[in-house]
XYZ file of N, CA, C and O in Angstrom:
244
model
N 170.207 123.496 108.596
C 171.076 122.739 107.712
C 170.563 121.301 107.610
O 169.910 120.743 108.491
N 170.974 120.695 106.297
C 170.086 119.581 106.058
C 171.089 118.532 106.657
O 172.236 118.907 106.900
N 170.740 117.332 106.888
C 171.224 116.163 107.562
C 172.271 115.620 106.171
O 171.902 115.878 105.025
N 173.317 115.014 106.374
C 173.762 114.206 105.375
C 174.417 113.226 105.900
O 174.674 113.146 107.101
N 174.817 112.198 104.828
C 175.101 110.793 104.472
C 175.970 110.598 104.436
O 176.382 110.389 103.295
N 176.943 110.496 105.514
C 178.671 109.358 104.902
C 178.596 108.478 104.845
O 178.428 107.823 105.873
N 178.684 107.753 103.354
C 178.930 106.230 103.103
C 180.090 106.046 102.497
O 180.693 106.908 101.858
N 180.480 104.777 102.701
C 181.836 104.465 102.750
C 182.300 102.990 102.400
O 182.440 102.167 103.305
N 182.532 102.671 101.094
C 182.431 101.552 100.744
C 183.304 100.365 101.455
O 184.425 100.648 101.033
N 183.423 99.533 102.046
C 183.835 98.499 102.661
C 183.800 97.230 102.286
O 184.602 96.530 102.905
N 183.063 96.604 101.375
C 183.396 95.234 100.647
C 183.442 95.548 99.264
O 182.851 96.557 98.878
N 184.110 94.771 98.394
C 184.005 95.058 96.979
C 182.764 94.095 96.010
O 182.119 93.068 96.220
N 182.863 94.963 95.021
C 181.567 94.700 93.973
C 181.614 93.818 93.040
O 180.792 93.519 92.173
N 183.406 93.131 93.462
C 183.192 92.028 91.904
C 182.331 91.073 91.903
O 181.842 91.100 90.774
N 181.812 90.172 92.547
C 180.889 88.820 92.368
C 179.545 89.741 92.717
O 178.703 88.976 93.187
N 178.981 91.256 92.653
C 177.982 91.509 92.931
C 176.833 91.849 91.896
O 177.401 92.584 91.088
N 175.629 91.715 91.528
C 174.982 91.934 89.844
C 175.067 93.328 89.780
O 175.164 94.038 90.781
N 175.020 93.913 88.142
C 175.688 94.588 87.610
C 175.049 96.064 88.299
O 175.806 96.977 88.628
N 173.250 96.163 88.494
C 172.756 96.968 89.065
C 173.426 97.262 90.455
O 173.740 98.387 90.842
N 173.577 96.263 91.050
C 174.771 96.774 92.407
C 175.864 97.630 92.314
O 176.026 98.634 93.007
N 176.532 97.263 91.538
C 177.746 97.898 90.820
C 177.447 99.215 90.385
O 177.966 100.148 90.997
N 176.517 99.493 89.203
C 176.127 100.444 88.748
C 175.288 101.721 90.243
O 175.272 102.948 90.142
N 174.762 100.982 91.347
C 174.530 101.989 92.247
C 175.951 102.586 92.662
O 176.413 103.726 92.717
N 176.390 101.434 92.903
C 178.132 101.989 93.780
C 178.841 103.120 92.939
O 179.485 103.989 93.527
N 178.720 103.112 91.515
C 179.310 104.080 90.938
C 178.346 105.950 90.987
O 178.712 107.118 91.123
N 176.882 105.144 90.763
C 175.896 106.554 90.937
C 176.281 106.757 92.578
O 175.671 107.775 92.905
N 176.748 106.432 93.320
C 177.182 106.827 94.452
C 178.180 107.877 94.851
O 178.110 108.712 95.752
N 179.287 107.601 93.823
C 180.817 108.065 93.203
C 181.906 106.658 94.214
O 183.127 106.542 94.319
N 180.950 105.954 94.691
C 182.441 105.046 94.781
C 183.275 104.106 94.359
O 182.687 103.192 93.781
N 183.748 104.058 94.388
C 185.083 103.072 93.054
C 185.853 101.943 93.511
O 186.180 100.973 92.826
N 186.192 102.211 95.082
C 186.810 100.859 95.679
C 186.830 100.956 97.001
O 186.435 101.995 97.530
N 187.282 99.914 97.739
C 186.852 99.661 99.184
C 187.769 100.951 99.646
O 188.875 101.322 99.256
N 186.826 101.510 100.680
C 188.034 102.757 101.510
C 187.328 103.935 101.172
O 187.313 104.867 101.977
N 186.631 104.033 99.882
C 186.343 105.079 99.626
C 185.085 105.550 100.293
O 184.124 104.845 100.601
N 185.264 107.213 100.525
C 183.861 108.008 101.163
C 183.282 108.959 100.681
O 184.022 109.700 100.034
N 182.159 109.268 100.736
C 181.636 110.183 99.999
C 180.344 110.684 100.815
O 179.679 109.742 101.246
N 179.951 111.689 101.057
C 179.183 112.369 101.568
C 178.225 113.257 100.793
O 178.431 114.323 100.213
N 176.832 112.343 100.978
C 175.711 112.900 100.111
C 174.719 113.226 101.204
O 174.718 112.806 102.361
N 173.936 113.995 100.661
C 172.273 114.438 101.160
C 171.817 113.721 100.839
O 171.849 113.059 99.802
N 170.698 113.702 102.655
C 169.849 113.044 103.354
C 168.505 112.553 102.470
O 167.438 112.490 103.081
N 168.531 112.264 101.286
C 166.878 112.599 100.524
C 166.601 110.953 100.228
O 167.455 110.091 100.435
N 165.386 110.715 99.759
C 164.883 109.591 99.113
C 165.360 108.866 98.165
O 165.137 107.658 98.077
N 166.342 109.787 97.040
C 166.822 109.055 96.121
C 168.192 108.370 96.930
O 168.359 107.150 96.905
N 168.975 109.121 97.516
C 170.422 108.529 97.800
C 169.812 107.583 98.853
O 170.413 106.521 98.693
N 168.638 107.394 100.163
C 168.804 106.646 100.614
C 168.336 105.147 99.919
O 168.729 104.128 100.485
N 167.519 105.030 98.727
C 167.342 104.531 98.038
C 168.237 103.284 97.445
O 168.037 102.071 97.381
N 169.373 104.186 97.020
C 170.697 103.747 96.167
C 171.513 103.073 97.529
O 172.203 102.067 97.359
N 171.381 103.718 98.932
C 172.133 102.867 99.820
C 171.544 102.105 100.449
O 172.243 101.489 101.254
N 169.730 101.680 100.427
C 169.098 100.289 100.638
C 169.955 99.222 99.278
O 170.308 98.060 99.480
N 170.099 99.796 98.257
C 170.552 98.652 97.438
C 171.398 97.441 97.788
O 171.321 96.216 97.886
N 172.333 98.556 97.937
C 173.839 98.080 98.338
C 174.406 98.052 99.852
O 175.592 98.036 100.185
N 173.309 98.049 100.656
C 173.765 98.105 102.111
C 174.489 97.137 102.808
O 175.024 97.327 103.900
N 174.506 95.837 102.011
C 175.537 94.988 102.378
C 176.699 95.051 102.250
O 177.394 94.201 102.807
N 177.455 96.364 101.258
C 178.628 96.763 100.932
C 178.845 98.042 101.046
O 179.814 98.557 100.491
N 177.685 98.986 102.032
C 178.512 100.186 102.668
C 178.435 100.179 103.863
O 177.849 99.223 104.371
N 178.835 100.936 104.490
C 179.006 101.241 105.433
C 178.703 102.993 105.921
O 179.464 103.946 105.752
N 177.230 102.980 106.608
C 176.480 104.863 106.577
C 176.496 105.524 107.815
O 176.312 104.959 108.894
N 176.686 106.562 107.681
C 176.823 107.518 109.202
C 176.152 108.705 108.630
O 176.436 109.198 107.538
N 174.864 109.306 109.783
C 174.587 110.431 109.317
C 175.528 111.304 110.057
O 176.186 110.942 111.032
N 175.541 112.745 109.397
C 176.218 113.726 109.970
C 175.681 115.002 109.524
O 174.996 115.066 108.503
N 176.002 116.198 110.359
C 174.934 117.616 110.318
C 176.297 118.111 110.181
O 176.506 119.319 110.068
C-alpha cells in the first residue's frame, strides 16, 4: 500500500499571492481546519512545498 499525505490547512490565504491560494484549492482546501488526504507522489508533494507555511503534513499508511 502506497504511503499518503494528511494535510491540513492551519493559517489562512487572504494576504497570500494568488498562486498560493490557487494551490490550496488544487489541494481541495477551503479554510483553516480543513483535511484532506492525498497520495504520496511528486505532484502533491510539490503543491505542499508551495504552501508549507500554511499546512500542516503527516504521512500515514
Amino acid at each position: 500500500m502506497a504511503a499518503r499525505l494528511k494535510v491540513t490547512q492551519i493559517k489562512s490565504k487572504v494576504s497570500e499571492k494568488q498562486n498560493q491560494r490557487d494551490t490550496l484549492r488544487s489541494l481541495g482546501l477551503k479554510r483553516i481546519g480543513d483535511v484532506v488526504v492525498r497520495e504520496d507522489n511528486q505532484q502533491n508533494r510539490g503543491y505542499v512545498r508551495t504552501v508549507a507555511h500554511l499546512v500542516k503534513v503527516e504521512e500515514i499508511d
